CSV table of C-alpha atoms and ligand atoms in Angstrom, one decimal:
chain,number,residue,atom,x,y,z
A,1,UNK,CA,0.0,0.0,0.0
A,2,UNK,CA,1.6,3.4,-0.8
A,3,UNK,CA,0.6,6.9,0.4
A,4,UNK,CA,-3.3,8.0,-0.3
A,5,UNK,CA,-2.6,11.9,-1.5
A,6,UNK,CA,-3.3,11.9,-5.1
A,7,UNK,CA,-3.8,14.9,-7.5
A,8,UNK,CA,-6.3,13.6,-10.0
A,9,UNK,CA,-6.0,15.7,-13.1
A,10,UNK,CA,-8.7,15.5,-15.5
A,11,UNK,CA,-7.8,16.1,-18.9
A,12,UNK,CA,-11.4,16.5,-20.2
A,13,UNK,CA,-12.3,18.8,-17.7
A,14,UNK,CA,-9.5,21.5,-19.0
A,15,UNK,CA,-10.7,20.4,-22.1
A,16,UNK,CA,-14.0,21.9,-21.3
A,17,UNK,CA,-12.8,24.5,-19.9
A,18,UNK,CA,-10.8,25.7,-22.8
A,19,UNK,CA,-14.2,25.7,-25.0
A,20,UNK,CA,-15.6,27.6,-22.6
A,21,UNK,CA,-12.7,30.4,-22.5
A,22,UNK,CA,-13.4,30.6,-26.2
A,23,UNK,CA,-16.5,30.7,-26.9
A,24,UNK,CA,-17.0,33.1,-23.8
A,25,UNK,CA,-14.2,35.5,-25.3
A,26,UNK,CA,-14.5,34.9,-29.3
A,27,UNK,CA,-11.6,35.2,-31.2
A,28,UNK,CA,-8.1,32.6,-30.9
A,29,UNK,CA,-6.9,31.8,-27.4
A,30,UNK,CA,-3.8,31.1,-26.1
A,31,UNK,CA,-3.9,28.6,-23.1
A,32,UNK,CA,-1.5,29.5,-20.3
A,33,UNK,CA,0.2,26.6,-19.4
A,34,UNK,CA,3.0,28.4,-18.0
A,35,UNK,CA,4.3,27.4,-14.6
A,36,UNK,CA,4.1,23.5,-15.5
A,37,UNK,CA,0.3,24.2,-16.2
A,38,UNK,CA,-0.4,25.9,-13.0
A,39,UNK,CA,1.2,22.8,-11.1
A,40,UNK,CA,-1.3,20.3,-13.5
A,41,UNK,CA,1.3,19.3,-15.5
A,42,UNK,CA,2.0,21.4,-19.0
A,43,UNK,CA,2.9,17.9,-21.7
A,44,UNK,CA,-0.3,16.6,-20.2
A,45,UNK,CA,-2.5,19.7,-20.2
A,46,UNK,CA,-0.8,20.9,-24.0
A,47,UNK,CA,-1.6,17.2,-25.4
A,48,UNK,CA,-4.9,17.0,-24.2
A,49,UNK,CA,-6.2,20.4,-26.5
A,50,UNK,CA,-3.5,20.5,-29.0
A,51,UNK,CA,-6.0,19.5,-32.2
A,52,UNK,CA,-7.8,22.7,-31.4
A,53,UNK,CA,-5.7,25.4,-29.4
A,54,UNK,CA,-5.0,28.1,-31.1
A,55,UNK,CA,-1.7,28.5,-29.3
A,56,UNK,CA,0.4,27.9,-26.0
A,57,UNK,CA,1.8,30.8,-23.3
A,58,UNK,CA,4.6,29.9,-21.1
A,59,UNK,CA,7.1,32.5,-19.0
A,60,UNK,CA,9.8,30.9,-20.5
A,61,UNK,CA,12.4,29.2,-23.5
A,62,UNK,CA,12.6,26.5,-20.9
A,63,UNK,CA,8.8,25.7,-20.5
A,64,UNK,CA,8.1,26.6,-24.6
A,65,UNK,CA,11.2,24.0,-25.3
A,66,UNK,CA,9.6,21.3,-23.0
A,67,UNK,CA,6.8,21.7,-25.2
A,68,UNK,CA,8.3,20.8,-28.1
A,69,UNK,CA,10.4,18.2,-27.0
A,70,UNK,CA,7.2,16.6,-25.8
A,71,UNK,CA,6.2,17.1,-30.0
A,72,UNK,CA,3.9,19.6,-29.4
A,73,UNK,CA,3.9,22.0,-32.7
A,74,UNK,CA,1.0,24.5,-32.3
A,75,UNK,CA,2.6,28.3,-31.4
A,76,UNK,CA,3.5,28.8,-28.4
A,77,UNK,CA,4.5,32.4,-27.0
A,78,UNK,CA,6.7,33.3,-24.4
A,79,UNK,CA,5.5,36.1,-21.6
A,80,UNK,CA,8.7,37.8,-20.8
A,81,UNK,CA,10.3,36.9,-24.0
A,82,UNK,CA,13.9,36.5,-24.1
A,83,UNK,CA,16.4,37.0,-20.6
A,84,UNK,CA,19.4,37.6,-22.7
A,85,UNK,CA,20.3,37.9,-26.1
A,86,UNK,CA,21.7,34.6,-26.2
A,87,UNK,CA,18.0,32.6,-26.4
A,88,UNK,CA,17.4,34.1,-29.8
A,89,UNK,CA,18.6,31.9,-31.9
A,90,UNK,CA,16.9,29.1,-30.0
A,91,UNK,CA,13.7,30.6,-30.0
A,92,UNK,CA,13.8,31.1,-33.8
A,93,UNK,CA,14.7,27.8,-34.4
A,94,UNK,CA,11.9,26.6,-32.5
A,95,UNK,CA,9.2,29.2,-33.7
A,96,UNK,CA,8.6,30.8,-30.5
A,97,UNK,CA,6.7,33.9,-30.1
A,98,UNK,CA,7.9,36.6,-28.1
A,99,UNK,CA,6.4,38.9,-25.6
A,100,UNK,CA,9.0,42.2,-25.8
A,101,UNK,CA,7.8,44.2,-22.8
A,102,UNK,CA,11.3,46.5,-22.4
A,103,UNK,CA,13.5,48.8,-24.5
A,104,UNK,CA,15.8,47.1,-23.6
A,105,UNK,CA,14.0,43.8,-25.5
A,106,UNK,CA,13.7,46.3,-28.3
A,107,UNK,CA,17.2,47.0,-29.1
A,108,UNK,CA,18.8,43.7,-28.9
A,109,UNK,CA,15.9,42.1,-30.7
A,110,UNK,CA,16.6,45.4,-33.4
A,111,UNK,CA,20.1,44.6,-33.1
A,112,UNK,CA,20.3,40.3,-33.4
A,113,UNK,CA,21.2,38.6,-37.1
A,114,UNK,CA,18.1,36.1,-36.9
A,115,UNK,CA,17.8,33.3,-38.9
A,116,UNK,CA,14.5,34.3,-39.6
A,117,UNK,CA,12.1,36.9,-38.5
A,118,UNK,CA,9.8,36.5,-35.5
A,119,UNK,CA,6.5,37.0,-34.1
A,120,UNK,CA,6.3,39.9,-31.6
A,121,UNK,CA,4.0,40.6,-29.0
A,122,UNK,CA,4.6,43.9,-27.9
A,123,UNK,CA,3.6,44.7,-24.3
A,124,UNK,CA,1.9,48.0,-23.3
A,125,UNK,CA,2.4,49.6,-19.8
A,126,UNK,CA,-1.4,50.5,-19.5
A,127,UNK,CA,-1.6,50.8,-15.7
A,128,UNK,CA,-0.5,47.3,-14.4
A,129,UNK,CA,3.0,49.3,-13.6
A,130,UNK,CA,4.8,45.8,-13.9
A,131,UNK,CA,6.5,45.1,-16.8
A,132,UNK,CA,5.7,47.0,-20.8
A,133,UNK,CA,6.6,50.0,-22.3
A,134,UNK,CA,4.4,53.6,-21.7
A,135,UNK,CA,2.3,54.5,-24.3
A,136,UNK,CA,4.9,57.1,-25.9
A,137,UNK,CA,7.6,54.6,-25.9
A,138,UNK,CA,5.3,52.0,-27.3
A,139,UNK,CA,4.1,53.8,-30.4
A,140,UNK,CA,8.1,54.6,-31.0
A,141,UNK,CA,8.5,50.4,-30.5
A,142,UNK,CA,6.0,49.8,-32.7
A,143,UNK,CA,7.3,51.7,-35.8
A,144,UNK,CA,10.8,50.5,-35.1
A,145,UNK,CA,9.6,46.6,-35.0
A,146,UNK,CA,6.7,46.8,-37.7
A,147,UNK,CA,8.2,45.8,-40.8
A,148,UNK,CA,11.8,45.5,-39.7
A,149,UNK,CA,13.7,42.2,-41.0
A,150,UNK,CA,13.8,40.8,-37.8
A,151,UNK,CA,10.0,41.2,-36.8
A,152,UNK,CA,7.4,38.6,-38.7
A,153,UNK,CA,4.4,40.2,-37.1
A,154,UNK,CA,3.4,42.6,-34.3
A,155,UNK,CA,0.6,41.9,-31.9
A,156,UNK,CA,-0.4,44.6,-29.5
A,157,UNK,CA,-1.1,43.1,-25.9
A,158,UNK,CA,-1.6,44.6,-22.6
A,159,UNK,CA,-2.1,43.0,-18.8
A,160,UNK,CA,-5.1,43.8,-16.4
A,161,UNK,CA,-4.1,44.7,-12.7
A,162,UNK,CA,-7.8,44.7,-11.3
A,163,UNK,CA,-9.8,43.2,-13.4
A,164,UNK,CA,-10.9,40.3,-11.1
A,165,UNK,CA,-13.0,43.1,-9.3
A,166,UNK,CA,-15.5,44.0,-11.5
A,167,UNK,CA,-16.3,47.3,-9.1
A,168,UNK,CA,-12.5,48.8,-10.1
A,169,UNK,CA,-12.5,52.0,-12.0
A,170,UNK,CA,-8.6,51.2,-13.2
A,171,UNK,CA,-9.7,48.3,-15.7
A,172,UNK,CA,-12.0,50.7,-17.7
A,173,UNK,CA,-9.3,53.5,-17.5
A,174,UNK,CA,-6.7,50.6,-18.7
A,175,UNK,CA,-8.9,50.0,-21.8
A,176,UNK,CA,-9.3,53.5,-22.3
A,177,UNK,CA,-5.8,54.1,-22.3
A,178,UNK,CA,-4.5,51.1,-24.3
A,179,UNK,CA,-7.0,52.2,-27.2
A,180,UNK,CA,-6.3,55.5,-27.3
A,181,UNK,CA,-2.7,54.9,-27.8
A,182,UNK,CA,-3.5,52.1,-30.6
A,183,UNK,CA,-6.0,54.0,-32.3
A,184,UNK,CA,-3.7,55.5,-35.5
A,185,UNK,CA,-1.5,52.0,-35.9
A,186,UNK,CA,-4.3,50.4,-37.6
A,187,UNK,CA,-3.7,47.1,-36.6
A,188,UNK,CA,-6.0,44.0,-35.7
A,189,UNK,CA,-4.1,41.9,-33.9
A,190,UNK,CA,-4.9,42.7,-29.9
A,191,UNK,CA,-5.0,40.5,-26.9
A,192,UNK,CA,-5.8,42.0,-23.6
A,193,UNK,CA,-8.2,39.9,-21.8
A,194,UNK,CA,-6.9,37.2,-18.8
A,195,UNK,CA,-9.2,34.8,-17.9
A,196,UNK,CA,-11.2,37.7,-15.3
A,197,UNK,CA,-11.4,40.3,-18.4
A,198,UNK,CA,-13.0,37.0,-20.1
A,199,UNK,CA,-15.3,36.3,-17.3
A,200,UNK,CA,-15.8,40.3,-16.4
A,201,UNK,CA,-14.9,42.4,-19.1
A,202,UNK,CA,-16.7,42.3,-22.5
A,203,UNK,CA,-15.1,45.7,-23.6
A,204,UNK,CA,-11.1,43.6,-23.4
A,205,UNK,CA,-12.4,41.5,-26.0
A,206,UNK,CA,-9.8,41.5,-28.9
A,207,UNK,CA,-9.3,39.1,-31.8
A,208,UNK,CA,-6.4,36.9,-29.0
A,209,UNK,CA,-7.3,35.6,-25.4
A,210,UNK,CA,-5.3,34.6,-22.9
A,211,UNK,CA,-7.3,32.6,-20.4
A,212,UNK,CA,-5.3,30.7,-17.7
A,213,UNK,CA,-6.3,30.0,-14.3
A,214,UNK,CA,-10.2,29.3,-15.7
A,215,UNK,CA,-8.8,26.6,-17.5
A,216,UNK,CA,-7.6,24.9,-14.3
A,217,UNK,CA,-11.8,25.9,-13.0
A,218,UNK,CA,-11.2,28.2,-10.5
A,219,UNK,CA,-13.7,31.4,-11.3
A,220,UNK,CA,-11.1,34.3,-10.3
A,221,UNK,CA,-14.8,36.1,-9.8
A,222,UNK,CA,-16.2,33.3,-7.8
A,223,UNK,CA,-18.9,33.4,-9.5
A,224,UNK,CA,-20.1,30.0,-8.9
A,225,UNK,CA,-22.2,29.8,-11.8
A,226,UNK,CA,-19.3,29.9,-14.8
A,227,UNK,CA,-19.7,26.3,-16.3
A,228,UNK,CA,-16.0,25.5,-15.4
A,229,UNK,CA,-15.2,22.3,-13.7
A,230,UNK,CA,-12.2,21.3,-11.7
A,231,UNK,CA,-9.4,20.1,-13.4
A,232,UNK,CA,-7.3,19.0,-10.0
A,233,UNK,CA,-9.4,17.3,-7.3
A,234,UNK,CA,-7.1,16.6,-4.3
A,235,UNK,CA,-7.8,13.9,-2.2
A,236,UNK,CA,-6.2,11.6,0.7
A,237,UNK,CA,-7.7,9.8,3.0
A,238,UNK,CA,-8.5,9.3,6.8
A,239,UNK,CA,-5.7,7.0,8.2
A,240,UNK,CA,-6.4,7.4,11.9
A,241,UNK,CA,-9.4,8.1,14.3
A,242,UNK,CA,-9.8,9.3,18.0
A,243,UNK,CA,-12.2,10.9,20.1
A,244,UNK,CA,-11.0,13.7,22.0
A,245,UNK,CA,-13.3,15.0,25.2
A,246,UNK,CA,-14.0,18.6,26.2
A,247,UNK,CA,-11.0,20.4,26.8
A,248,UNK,CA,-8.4,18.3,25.2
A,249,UNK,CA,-6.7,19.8,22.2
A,250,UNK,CA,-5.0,18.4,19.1
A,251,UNK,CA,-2.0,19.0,17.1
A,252,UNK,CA,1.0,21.3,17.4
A,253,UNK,CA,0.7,24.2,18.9
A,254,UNK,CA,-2.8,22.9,20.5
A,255,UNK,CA,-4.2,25.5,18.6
A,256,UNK,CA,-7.9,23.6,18.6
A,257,UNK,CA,-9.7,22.7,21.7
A,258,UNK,CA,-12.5,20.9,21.5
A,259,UNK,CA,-15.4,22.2,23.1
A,260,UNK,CA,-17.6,19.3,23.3
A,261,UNK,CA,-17.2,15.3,22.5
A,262,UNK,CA,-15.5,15.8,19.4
A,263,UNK,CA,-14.2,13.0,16.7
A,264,UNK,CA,-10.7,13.7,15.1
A,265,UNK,CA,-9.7,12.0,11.3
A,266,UNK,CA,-6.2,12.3,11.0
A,267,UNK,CA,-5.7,12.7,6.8
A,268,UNK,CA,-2.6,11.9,5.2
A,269,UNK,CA,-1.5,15.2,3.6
A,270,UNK,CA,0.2,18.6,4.9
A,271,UNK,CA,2.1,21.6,3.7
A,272,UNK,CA,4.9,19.5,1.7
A,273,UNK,CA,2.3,18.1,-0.6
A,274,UNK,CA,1.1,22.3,-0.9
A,275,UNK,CA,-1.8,22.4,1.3
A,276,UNK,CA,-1.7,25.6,3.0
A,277,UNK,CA,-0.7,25.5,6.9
A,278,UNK,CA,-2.5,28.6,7.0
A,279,UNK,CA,-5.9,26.8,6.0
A,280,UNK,CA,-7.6,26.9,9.5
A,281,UNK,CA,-11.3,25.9,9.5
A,282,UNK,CA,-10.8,25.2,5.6
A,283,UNK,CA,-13.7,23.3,4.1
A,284,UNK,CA,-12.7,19.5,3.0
A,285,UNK,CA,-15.6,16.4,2.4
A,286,UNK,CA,-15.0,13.4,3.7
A,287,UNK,CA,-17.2,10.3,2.0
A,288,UNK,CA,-19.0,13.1,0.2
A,289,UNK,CA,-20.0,14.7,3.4
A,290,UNK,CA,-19.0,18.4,4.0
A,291,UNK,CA,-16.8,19.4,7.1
A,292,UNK,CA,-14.1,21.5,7.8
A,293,UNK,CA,-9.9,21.4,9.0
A,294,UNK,CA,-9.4,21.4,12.6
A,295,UNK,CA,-6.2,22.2,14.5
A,296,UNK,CA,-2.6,23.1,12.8
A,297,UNK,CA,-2.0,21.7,9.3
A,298,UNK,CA,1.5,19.9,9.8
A,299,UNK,CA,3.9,18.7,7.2
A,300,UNK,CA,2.4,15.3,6.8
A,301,UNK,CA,-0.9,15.6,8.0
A,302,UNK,CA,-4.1,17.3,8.7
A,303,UNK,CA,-7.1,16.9,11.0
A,304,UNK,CA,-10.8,16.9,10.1
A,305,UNK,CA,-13.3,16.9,12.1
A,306,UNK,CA,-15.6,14.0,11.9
A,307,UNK,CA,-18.1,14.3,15.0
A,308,UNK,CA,-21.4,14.7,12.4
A,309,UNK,CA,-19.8,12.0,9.8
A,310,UNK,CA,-20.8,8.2,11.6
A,311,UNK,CA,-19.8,6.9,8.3
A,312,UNK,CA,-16.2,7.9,7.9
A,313,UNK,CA,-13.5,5.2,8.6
A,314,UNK,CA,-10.2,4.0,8.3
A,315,UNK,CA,-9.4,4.7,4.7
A,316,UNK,CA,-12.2,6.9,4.2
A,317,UNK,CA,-12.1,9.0,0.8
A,318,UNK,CA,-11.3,13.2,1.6
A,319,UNK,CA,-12.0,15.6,-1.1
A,320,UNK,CA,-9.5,18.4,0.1
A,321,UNK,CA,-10.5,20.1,-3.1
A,322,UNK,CA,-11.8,19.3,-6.5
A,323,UNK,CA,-15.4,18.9,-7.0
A,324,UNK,CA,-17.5,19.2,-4.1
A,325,UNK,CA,-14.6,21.5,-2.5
A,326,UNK,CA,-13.9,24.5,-4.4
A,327,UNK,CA,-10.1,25.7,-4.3
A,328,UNK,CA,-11.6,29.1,-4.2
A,329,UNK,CA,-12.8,28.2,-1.1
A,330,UNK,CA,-9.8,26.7,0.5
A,331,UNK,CA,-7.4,29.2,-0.9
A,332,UNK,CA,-10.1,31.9,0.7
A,333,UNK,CA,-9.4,30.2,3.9
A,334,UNK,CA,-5.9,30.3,3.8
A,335,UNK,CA,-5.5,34.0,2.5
A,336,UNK,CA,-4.4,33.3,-0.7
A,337,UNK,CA,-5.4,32.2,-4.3
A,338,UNK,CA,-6.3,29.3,-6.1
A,339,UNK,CA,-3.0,29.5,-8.5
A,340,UNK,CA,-1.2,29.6,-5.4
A,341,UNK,CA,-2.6,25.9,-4.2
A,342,UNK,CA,-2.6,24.8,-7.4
A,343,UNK,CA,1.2,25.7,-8.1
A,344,UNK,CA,1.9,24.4,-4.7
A,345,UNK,CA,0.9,21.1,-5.2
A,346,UNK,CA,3.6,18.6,-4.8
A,347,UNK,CA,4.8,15.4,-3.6
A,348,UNK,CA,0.8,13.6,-4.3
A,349,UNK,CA,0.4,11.5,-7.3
A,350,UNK,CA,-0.4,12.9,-9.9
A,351,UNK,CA,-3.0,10.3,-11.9
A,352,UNK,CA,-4.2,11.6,-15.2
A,353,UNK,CA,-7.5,10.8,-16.9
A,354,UNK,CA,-8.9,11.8,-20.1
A,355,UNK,CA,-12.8,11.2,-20.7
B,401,PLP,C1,-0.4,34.4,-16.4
B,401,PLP,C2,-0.9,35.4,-17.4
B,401,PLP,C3,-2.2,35.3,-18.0
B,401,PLP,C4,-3.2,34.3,-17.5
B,401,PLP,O1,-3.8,34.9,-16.3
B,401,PLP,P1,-5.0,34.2,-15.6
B,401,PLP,O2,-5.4,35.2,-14.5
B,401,PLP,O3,-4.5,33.0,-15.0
B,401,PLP,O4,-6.1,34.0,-16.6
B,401,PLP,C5,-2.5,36.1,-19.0
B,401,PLP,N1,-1.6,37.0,-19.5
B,401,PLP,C6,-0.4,37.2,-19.0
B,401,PLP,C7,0.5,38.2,-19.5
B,401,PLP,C8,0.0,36.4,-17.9
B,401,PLP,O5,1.2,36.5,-17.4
């Protein structure tokens, strides 16, 4: 018998998933399977939609050459481009796209002898403050790449910093911006929308998506209503049982104290297979039944409690998320996001299925 935490990924379901980014948006998409797929595992998730994706985003030469390695041959583009000048000639060999968000990007790209010419996207700076060029030194950018020997094709892109709260004035001014500063270049080819400017923002929509996290079918609105479904469900199960009285406390740090008869499951998974040891009171369903984290996650293990679930057992099934347990929900719990678990997880098995 080996260790119950397993990460059932479920190929159809970011199948789904990636329909319903599309359809939702209109236009070509570009899966983000950047950061190994969000922790789901990028071969797997890229081989699952490659008849029909339109194209692949990773952060990275590394991740993009993975790809092909694995023999995947739709487009894949790379979010921060090129580190160094040096990745060039591997990125044209392996028709890469590239995200230039920098002057710096600018002038080696202007500068390199390429093989042949590539396929830009050029970031704007439209309020995010992170990475892109400001409008003025984008419009300079643009009429330096567009139609120089080096550049294939320029697509105009720009990154939301709010736009998972629909209430946020600085999505709308981002928009506003961005077009005013495009209006004159007369060119079609626009991708602004994550997977909240999908789900929240009709106005982003531009001929390229970029939908990521609703893949994996976490709603970054939380709107419970998006068709999505879970791609990773997490489960373990219950591999030992005791009844602790009023007063007595579990765990380190006794940081639960039970205040009546209360029956412990002890659940073989912790915070080095990424479940958040800040998760206190987190939802989790054991045999189906809904109930909740109890005392201090540790490495290892976790406590739920059991007191209104007769039927739970030795070996009992516990959804810690998935489909009855949204990762919203848990990552709510632990102050973070559902990327954050998902990246996180680690050390489970990882079983794939594809229905
Ligand atoms: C990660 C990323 C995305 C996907 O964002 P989600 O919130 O996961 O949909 C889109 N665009 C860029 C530039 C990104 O870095």
């Amino acid at each position: 018998m080996s260790r119950p935490a397993i990460a059932h990924i479920r190929l159809d379901a970011f199948r789904h998933n990636y329909r319903v980014a599309k359809q939702m948006h209109g236009g070509k998409a570009l899966a983000v399977i950047k950061a190994n797929a969000y922790g789901h595992g990028a071969v797997q998730c890229a081989k699952a939609i490659e008849n029909e994706a339109d194209g692949f985003a990773v952060a990275c030469l590394e991740e993009a050459l993975q790809l092909r390695l694995a023999g995947i041959k739709n487009s894949i583009l790379l979010l921060e481009g090129f580190f160094e000048a040096a990745e060039l000639p591997e990125i044209v060999a392996n028709d890469l796209w590239l995200v230039v968000h920098a002057q710096w990007q600018v002038e080696i790209l202007l500068a390199a002898k390429l093989a042949k010419p590539v396929h830009v996207w050029l970031k704007m700076d439209s309020g995010m403050h992170r990475v892109g060029l400001s409008p003025s030194g984008y419009i300079q950018a643009y009429s330096r790449l567009n139609g120089h020997p080096n550049v294939a094709k320029v697509v105009l892109m720009s990154h939301f910093a709010n736009a998972d709260t629909l209430s946020s004035e600085h999505t709308t001014q981002q928009i506003a911006l961005f077009q005013q500063t495009v209006q004159n270049l007369g060119v079609v080819d626009v991708s602004l929308a994550n997977s909240a400017a999908i789900l929240g923002w009709p106005q982003a929509r531009a001929n390229w998506s970029r939908p990521g996290i609703m893949l994996y079918g976490a709603d970054p609105l939380y709107d419970a209503k998006t068709p999505l479904r879970a791609v990773m469900q997490l489960t373990s199960q219950i591999i030992s049982i005791r009844k602790i009285t009023k007063g007595e406390s579990i765990g380190y740090g006794s940081i639960f104290t039970a205040e009546k008869e209360t029956l412990v499951g002890v659940v073989a998974c912790g915070y080095a297979d990424g479940y958040p040891r800040s998760a206190m009171g987190a939802p989790a369903a054991v045999e189906g039944k809904k109930t909740r984290i109890i005392g201090r996650v540790s490495m290892d293990m976790l406590f739920v409690d059991l007191t209104d679930i007769q039927t739970a057992n030795i070996g009992s099934t516990v959804e810690l998320w998935g489909d009855q347990i949204l990762a919203n929900d848990v990552a709510k719990a632990a102050g973070t996001i559902a990327y954050e678990l998902f990246c996180n997880t680690k050390r489970v098995q990882f079983r794939y299925s594809d229905n």
